[in-house]
């Protein structure tokens, strides 16, 4: 925010935020979480498709030392309920796509915020945003394992670990603020969340996609300077076909 305030930071479709605008959104979410009684070390859960608010909430929680549990929307309802109860969140932030599924659960979470309903954000005066100490070893994210040998387990990732991996990516792949990233895989998975946060920490542009579409990825590659791209085996062939069908695409 200090060095590249007007550079693009986070985009999804027609919505695009500069670093200055992203910081303002983060302050709004942080003020909301604090006003709702969430404090350092407590957990919130996000159950949503990929969208800019997902990253905004993560960064707001980091400011306050709150831990974000990223719920896997592919799970069976019984597994999802286990994941919610496992972390005992003080709030679930849910999109309209998954609101009905959440309402059908006896989850016991005291606060639910609908990401697609109007949100009454409090002011972001200094009194609303505590600037207390956040320790580098404070938990930041909870990403869940696949549960292939039982129910999913929650893996806690610290703030220090997130920053350290960002620096490792920068060194190993020679990335900088000019290198954008396409977040097409779910934010409940490290491939999107980890790399998106690393890109932002380096001053780069994160372009959010709601799932994988070869045509959407191709179109983004045509207009954005993408520095790295996560590609799973099943998406490589259709992506190559989409690129070959558009002769003007940069290689």
mmCIF file of C-alpha atoms in Angstrom:
data_model
loop_
_atom_site.group_PDB
_atom_site.id
_atom_site.type_symbol
_atom_site.label_atom_id
_atom_site.label_comp_id
_atom_site.label_asym_id
_atom_site.label_seq_id
_atom_site.Cartn_x
_atom_site.Cartn_y
_atom_site.Cartn_z
ATOM 1 C CA UNK A 1 0.000 0.000 0.000
ATOM 2 C CA UNK A 2 2.879 2.380 0.750
ATOM 3 C CA UNK A 3 4.942 1.625 -2.350
ATOM 4 C CA UNK A 4 2.301 0.802 -5.008
ATOM 5 C CA UNK A 5 -0.961 2.398 -3.818
ATOM 6 C CA UNK A 6 -2.530 2.751 -7.258
ATOM 7 C CA UNK A 7 -1.290 -0.509 -8.775
ATOM 8 C CA UNK A 8 -3.892 -3.246 -9.368
ATOM 9 C CA UNK A 9 -4.020 -5.671 -6.457
ATOM 10 C CA UNK A 10 -7.127 -7.850 -6.671
ATOM 11 C CA UNK A 11 -9.607 -8.361 -9.504
ATOM 12 C CA UNK A 12 -12.614 -10.535 -10.292
ATOM 13 C CA UNK A 13 -14.625 -9.941 -13.433
ATOM 14 C CA UNK A 14 -15.546 -6.258 -13.636
ATOM 15 C CA UNK A 15 -14.431 -5.574 -10.067
ATOM 16 C CA UNK A 16 -10.863 -4.404 -9.589
ATOM 17 C CA UNK A 17 -9.160 -3.038 -6.479
ATOM 18 C CA UNK A 18 -5.902 -1.144 -6.245
ATOM 19 C CA UNK A 19 -3.717 -1.712 -3.201
ATOM 20 C CA UNK A 20 -5.104 1.495 -1.674
ATOM 21 C CA UNK A 21 -8.674 0.315 -2.268
ATOM 22 C CA UNK A 22 -7.894 -3.180 -1.009
ATOM 23 C CA UNK A 23 -6.501 -1.700 2.219
ATOM 24 C CA UNK A 24 -9.715 0.279 2.681
ATOM 25 C CA UNK A 25 -11.784 -2.877 2.232
ATOM 26 C CA UNK A 26 -9.567 -4.776 4.669
ATOM 27 C CA UNK A 27 -10.087 -2.044 7.264
ATOM 28 C CA UNK A 28 -13.863 -2.340 6.824
ATOM 29 C CA UNK A 29 -13.817 -6.082 7.380
ATOM 30 C CA UNK A 30 -11.441 -5.755 10.342
ATOM 31 C CA UNK A 31 -13.736 -3.174 11.932
ATOM 32 C CA UNK A 32 -16.717 -5.486 11.402
ATOM 33 C CA UNK A 33 -14.966 -8.490 12.948
ATOM 34 C CA UNK A 34 -13.819 -6.445 15.936
ATOM 35 C CA UNK A 35 -17.245 -4.848 16.439
ATOM 36 C CA UNK A 36 -18.813 -8.328 16.364
ATOM 37 C CA UNK A 37 -16.573 -9.364 19.280
ATOM 38 C CA UNK A 38 -13.931 -11.422 17.449
ATOM 39 C CA UNK A 39 -10.528 -11.226 19.130
ATOM 40 C CA UNK A 40 -6.965 -12.410 18.623
ATOM 41 C CA UNK A 41 -6.649 -16.202 18.607
ATOM 42 C CA UNK A 42 -10.323 -16.820 17.875
ATOM 43 C CA UNK A 43 -11.567 -18.448 14.679
ATOM 44 C CA UNK A 44 -13.908 -17.544 11.882
ATOM 45 C CA UNK A 45 -14.910 -19.772 8.960
ATOM 46 C CA UNK A 46 -15.470 -18.876 5.314
ATOM 47 C CA UNK A 47 -17.714 -21.035 3.124
ATOM 48 C CA UNK A 48 -17.673 -19.488 -0.309
ATOM 49 C CA UNK A 49 -16.655 -19.795 -3.922
ATOM 50 C CA UNK A 50 -13.674 -17.741 -5.109
ATOM 51 C CA UNK A 51 -14.360 -14.019 -4.843
ATOM 52 C CA UNK A 52 -12.433 -10.916 -3.827
ATOM 53 C CA UNK A 53 -14.118 -10.815 -0.412
ATOM 54 C CA UNK A 54 -12.427 -14.108 0.470
ATOM 55 C CA UNK A 55 -8.982 -12.487 0.321
ATOM 56 C CA UNK A 56 -10.211 -9.282 1.956
ATOM 57 C CA UNK A 57 -11.476 -11.273 4.945
ATOM 58 C CA UNK A 58 -8.224 -13.212 5.242
ATOM 59 C CA UNK A 59 -6.178 -10.011 5.340
ATOM 60 C CA UNK A 60 -8.589 -8.404 7.822
ATOM 61 C CA UNK A 61 -8.312 -11.401 10.123
ATOM 62 C CA UNK A 62 -4.513 -11.255 9.894
ATOM 63 C CA UNK A 63 -4.579 -7.640 11.082
ATOM 64 C CA UNK A 64 -6.450 -8.726 14.225
ATOM 65 C CA UNK A 65 -4.684 -12.040 14.847
ATOM 66 C CA UNK A 66 -7.870 -13.973 14.046
ATOM 67 C CA UNK A 67 -7.614 -17.383 12.340
ATOM 68 C CA UNK A 68 -9.603 -18.120 9.147
ATOM 69 C CA UNK A 69 -10.846 -21.674 8.580
ATOM 70 C CA UNK A 70 -11.284 -22.129 4.813
ATOM 71 C CA UNK A 71 -14.163 -24.584 4.394
ATOM 72 C CA UNK A 72 -14.059 -27.071 1.533
ATOM 73 C CA UNK A 73 -17.345 -26.778 -0.362
ATOM 74 C CA UNK A 74 -16.756 -30.165 -2.026
ATOM 75 C CA UNK A 75 -17.257 -32.040 1.253
ATOM 76 C CA UNK A 76 -20.325 -34.035 2.233
ATOM 77 C CA UNK A 77 -22.545 -32.199 4.717
ATOM 78 C CA UNK A 78 -21.485 -34.480 7.584
ATOM 79 C CA UNK A 79 -17.822 -33.817 6.827
ATOM 80 C CA UNK A 80 -18.455 -30.087 6.577
ATOM 81 C CA UNK A 81 -20.231 -30.076 9.910
ATOM 82 C CA UNK A 82 -17.240 -31.886 11.414
ATOM 83 C CA UNK A 83 -14.894 -29.221 9.995
ATOM 84 C CA UNK A 84 -16.988 -26.407 11.458
ATOM 85 C CA UNK A 85 -17.276 -27.980 14.890
ATOM 86 C CA UNK A 86 -13.580 -28.854 14.888
ATOM 87 C CA UNK A 87 -12.490 -25.199 14.931
ATOM 88 C CA UNK A 88 -15.434 -23.750 16.916
ATOM 89 C CA UNK A 89 -15.668 -20.514 14.908
ATOM 90 C CA UNK A 90 -17.262 -17.446 16.377
ATOM 91 C CA UNK A 91 -18.596 -16.543 12.943
ATOM 92 C CA UNK A 92 -19.256 -18.176 9.578
ATOM 93 C CA UNK A 93 -19.142 -15.969 6.495
ATOM 94 C CA UNK A 94 -21.121 -17.747 3.781
ATOM 95 C CA UNK A 95 -22.031 -16.931 0.189
ATOM 96 C CA UNK A 96 -25.522 -17.315 -1.211
ATOM 97 C CA UNK A 97 -24.382 -20.427 -3.077
ATOM 98 C CA UNK A 98 -23.884 -22.347 0.183
ATOM 99 C CA UNK A 99 -26.223 -20.543 2.579
ATOM 100 C CA UNK A 100 -28.972 -23.159 2.325
ATOM 101 C CA UNK A 101 -26.522 -25.974 3.062
ATOM 102 C CA UNK A 102 -25.305 -24.123 6.158
ATOM 103 C CA UNK A 103 -28.846 -23.438 7.327
ATOM 104 C CA UNK A 104 -29.563 -27.179 7.155
ATOM 105 C CA UNK A 105 -26.840 -27.932 9.723
ATOM 106 C CA UNK A 106 -26.947 -27.856 13.506
ATOM 107 C CA UNK A 107 -23.625 -26.012 13.511
ATOM 108 C CA UNK A 108 -24.068 -23.956 16.671
ATOM 109 C CA UNK A 109 -22.049 -20.991 15.370
ATOM 110 C CA UNK A 110 -23.289 -17.821 17.107
ATOM 111 C CA UNK A 111 -22.899 -15.463 14.133
ATOM 112 C CA UNK A 112 -23.534 -15.941 10.414
ATOM 113 C CA UNK A 113 -22.739 -13.262 7.830
ATOM 114 C CA UNK A 114 -24.263 -13.553 4.357
ATOM 115 C CA UNK A 115 -21.649 -12.327 1.892
ATOM 116 C CA UNK A 116 -24.325 -11.565 -0.705
ATOM 117 C CA UNK A 117 -26.609 -9.558 1.573
ATOM 118 C CA UNK A 118 -26.067 -5.869 2.387
ATOM 119 C CA UNK A 119 -23.477 -5.605 5.162
ATOM 120 C CA UNK A 120 -23.606 -2.767 7.665
ATOM 121 C CA UNK A 121 -19.914 -2.040 8.071
ATOM 122 C CA UNK A 122 -18.945 0.094 11.076
ATOM 123 C CA UNK A 123 -16.700 3.112 10.725
ATOM 124 C CA UNK A 124 -12.973 2.527 10.489
ATOM 125 C CA UNK A 125 -11.893 5.134 13.001
ATOM 126 C CA UNK A 126 -8.830 4.356 15.088
ATOM 127 C CA UNK A 127 -11.086 3.327 17.968
ATOM 128 C CA UNK A 128 -12.619 0.615 15.807
ATOM 129 C CA UNK A 129 -9.307 -0.895 14.706
ATOM 130 C CA UNK A 130 -7.030 -1.989 17.524
ATOM 131 C CA UNK A 131 -3.362 -1.985 16.613
ATOM 132 C CA UNK A 132 -2.292 -4.431 19.309
ATOM 133 C CA UNK A 133 0.556 -6.899 18.868
ATOM 134 C CA UNK A 134 0.093 -9.799 16.487
ATOM 135 C CA UNK A 135 2.783 -12.417 17.014
ATOM 136 C CA UNK A 136 4.434 -13.940 13.918
ATOM 137 C CA UNK A 137 3.556 -17.397 15.256
ATOM 138 C CA UNK A 138 -0.137 -16.541 15.588
ATOM 139 C CA UNK A 139 -2.339 -18.821 13.548
ATOM 140 C CA UNK A 140 -3.539 -17.252 10.319
ATOM 141 C CA UNK A 141 -5.250 -19.909 8.198
ATOM 142 C CA UNK A 142 -6.730 -23.348 8.724
ATOM 143 C CA UNK A 143 -6.700 -25.481 5.575
ATOM 144 C CA UNK A 144 -8.198 -28.950 5.791
ATOM 145 C CA UNK A 145 -6.619 -32.221 4.725
ATOM 146 C CA UNK A 146 -8.468 -34.499 2.331
ATOM 147 C CA UNK A 147 -9.510 -36.924 5.053
ATOM 148 C CA UNK A 148 -8.512 -39.960 2.974
ATOM 149 C CA UNK A 149 -7.766 -41.943 6.150
ATOM 150 C CA UNK A 150 -10.697 -40.576 8.135
ATOM 151 C CA UNK A 151 -12.317 -37.219 8.685
ATOM 152 C CA UNK A 152 -10.496 -34.076 7.479
ATOM 153 C CA UNK A 153 -7.938 -32.548 9.824
ATOM 154 C CA UNK A 154 -7.314 -28.842 10.173
ATOM 155 C CA UNK A 155 -3.758 -27.698 9.402
ATOM 156 C CA UNK A 156 -2.950 -24.377 11.078
ATOM 157 C CA UNK A 157 -0.656 -22.052 9.104
ATOM 158 C CA UNK A 158 0.999 -19.185 10.962
ATOM 159 C CA UNK A 159 1.505 -15.637 9.765
ATOM 160 C CA UNK A 160 5.269 -16.187 9.762
ATOM 161 C CA UNK A 161 4.937 -19.308 7.588
ATOM 162 C CA UNK A 162 2.859 -17.416 5.031
ATOM 163 C CA UNK A 163 5.460 -14.663 4.736
ATOM 164 C CA UNK A 164 8.364 -17.127 4.660
ATOM 165 C CA UNK A 165 6.828 -19.111 1.811
ATOM 166 C CA UNK A 166 6.175 -15.902 -0.094
ATOM 167 C CA UNK A 167 9.859 -15.032 0.126
ATOM 168 C CA UNK A 168 10.792 -18.557 -0.964
ATOM 169 C CA UNK A 169 8.541 -18.282 -4.027
ATOM 170 C CA UNK A 170 10.075 -14.920 -4.885
ATOM 171 C CA UNK A 171 13.607 -16.273 -4.651
ATOM 172 C CA UNK A 172 13.044 -19.604 -6.378
ATOM 173 C CA UNK A 173 10.850 -18.384 -9.240
ATOM 174 C CA UNK A 174 12.360 -14.869 -9.489
ATOM 175 C CA UNK A 175 8.988 -13.235 -8.956
ATOM 176 C CA UNK A 176 8.291 -9.581 -8.295
ATOM 177 C CA UNK A 177 5.537 -7.020 -8.259
ATOM 178 C CA UNK A 178 5.157 -7.163 -12.030
ATOM 179 C CA UNK A 179 4.147 -10.845 -11.931
ATOM 180 C CA UNK A 180 0.419 -11.486 -11.707
ATOM 181 C CA UNK A 181 -1.307 -14.701 -10.602
ATOM 182 C CA UNK A 182 -4.572 -16.349 -11.659
ATOM 183 C CA UNK A 183 -6.430 -17.751 -8.637
ATOM 184 C CA UNK A 184 -8.665 -20.290 -10.352
ATOM 185 C CA UNK A 185 -8.397 -23.197 -7.885
ATOM 186 C CA UNK A 186 -10.526 -22.972 -4.724
ATOM 187 C CA UNK A 187 -9.367 -20.615 -1.990
ATOM 188 C CA UNK A 188 -9.841 -23.441 0.498
ATOM 189 C CA UNK A 189 -6.772 -25.015 -1.164
ATOM 190 C CA UNK A 190 -3.180 -23.872 -0.739
ATOM 191 C CA UNK A 191 -2.659 -23.632 -4.515
ATOM 192 C CA UNK A 192 -4.885 -20.540 -4.616
ATOM 193 C CA UNK A 193 -4.688 -19.020 -1.144
ATOM 194 C CA UNK A 194 -0.941 -19.446 -0.606
ATOM 195 C CA UNK A 195 0.047 -18.137 -4.027
ATOM 196 C CA UNK A 196 -2.457 -15.272 -3.968
ATOM 197 C CA UNK A 197 -1.160 -14.001 -0.643
ATOM 198 C CA UNK A 198 2.424 -14.361 -1.871
ATOM 199 C CA UNK A 199 1.600 -12.341 -4.989
ATOM 200 C CA UNK A 200 0.022 -9.558 -2.929
ATOM 201 C CA UNK A 201 2.955 -9.493 -0.509
ATOM 202 C CA UNK A 202 5.258 -9.017 -3.502
ATOM 203 C CA UNK A 203 3.096 -6.217 -4.877
ATOM 204 C CA UNK A 204 1.597 -8.251 -7.706
ATOM 205 C CA UNK A 205 -1.893 -8.504 -9.174
ATOM 206 C CA UNK A 206 -4.197 -11.406 -8.240
ATOM 207 C CA UNK A 207 -6.913 -12.177 -10.796
ATOM 208 C CA UNK A 208 -9.670 -14.268 -9.237
ATOM 209 C CA UNK A 209 -11.562 -16.887 -11.261
ATOM 210 C CA UNK A 210 -14.569 -18.797 -9.953
ATOM 211 C CA UNK A 211 -13.225 -22.208 -10.946
ATOM 212 C CA UNK A 212 -11.308 -23.336 -14.005
ATOM 213 C CA UNK A 213 -12.316 -22.307 -17.499
ATOM 214 C CA UNK A 214 -9.726 -22.729 -20.245
ATOM 215 C CA UNK A 215 -11.226 -19.808 -22.159
ATOM 216 C CA UNK A 216 -11.194 -17.514 -19.137
ATOM 217 C CA UNK A 217 -7.595 -18.419 -18.325
ATOM 218 C CA UNK A 218 -6.612 -17.848 -21.964
ATOM 219 C CA UNK A 219 -8.307 -14.439 -21.975
ATOM 220 C CA UNK A 220 -6.515 -13.452 -18.771
ATOM 221 C CA UNK A 221 -3.180 -14.582 -20.184
ATOM 222 C CA UNK A 222 -3.805 -12.351 -23.223
ATOM 223 C CA UNK A 223 -4.271 -9.168 -21.216
ATOM 224 C CA UNK A 224 -2.277 -9.657 -17.978
ATOM 225 C CA UNK A 225 1.467 -10.181 -17.294
ATOM 226 C CA UNK A 226 1.137 -13.494 -15.467
ATOM 227 C CA UNK A 227 4.331 -14.577 -13.718
ATOM 228 C CA UNK A 228 3.217 -18.016 -12.570
ATOM 229 C CA UNK A 229 0.334 -20.369 -13.197
ATOM 230 C CA UNK A 230 -0.761 -23.430 -11.234
ATOM 231 C CA UNK A 231 -1.891 -26.130 -13.669
ATOM 232 C CA UNK A 232 -3.209 -29.539 -12.635
ATOM 233 C CA UNK A 233 -2.858 -32.446 -15.118
ATOM 234 C CA UNK A 234 -6.527 -32.416 -16.125
ATOM 235 C CA UNK A 235 -6.465 -28.777 -17.183
ATOM 236 C CA UNK A 236 -3.254 -28.715 -19.211
ATOM 237 C CA UNK A 237 -4.628 -30.210 -22.439
ATOM 238 C CA UNK A 238 -7.763 -28.022 -22.658
ATOM 239 C CA UNK A 239 -5.654 -24.979 -21.830
ATOM 240 C CA UNK A 240 -3.188 -25.795 -24.615
ATOM 241 C CA UNK A 241 -6.098 -26.262 -27.021
ATOM 242 C CA UNK A 242 -7.552 -22.886 -26.016
ATOM 243 C CA UNK A 243 -4.191 -21.191 -26.491
ATOM 244 C CA UNK A 244 -3.631 -22.797 -29.893
ATOM 245 C CA UNK A 245 -7.095 -21.713 -31.022
ATOM 246 C CA UNK A 246 -6.148 -18.080 -30.362
ATOM 247 C CA UNK A 247 -3.054 -17.317 -32.479
ATOM 248 C CA UNK A 248 -2.542 -13.885 -30.937
ATOM 249 C CA UNK A 249 -2.084 -15.172 -27.377
ATOM 250 C CA UNK A 250 1.290 -14.418 -25.824
ATOM 251 C CA UNK A 251 3.305 -17.552 -25.179
#
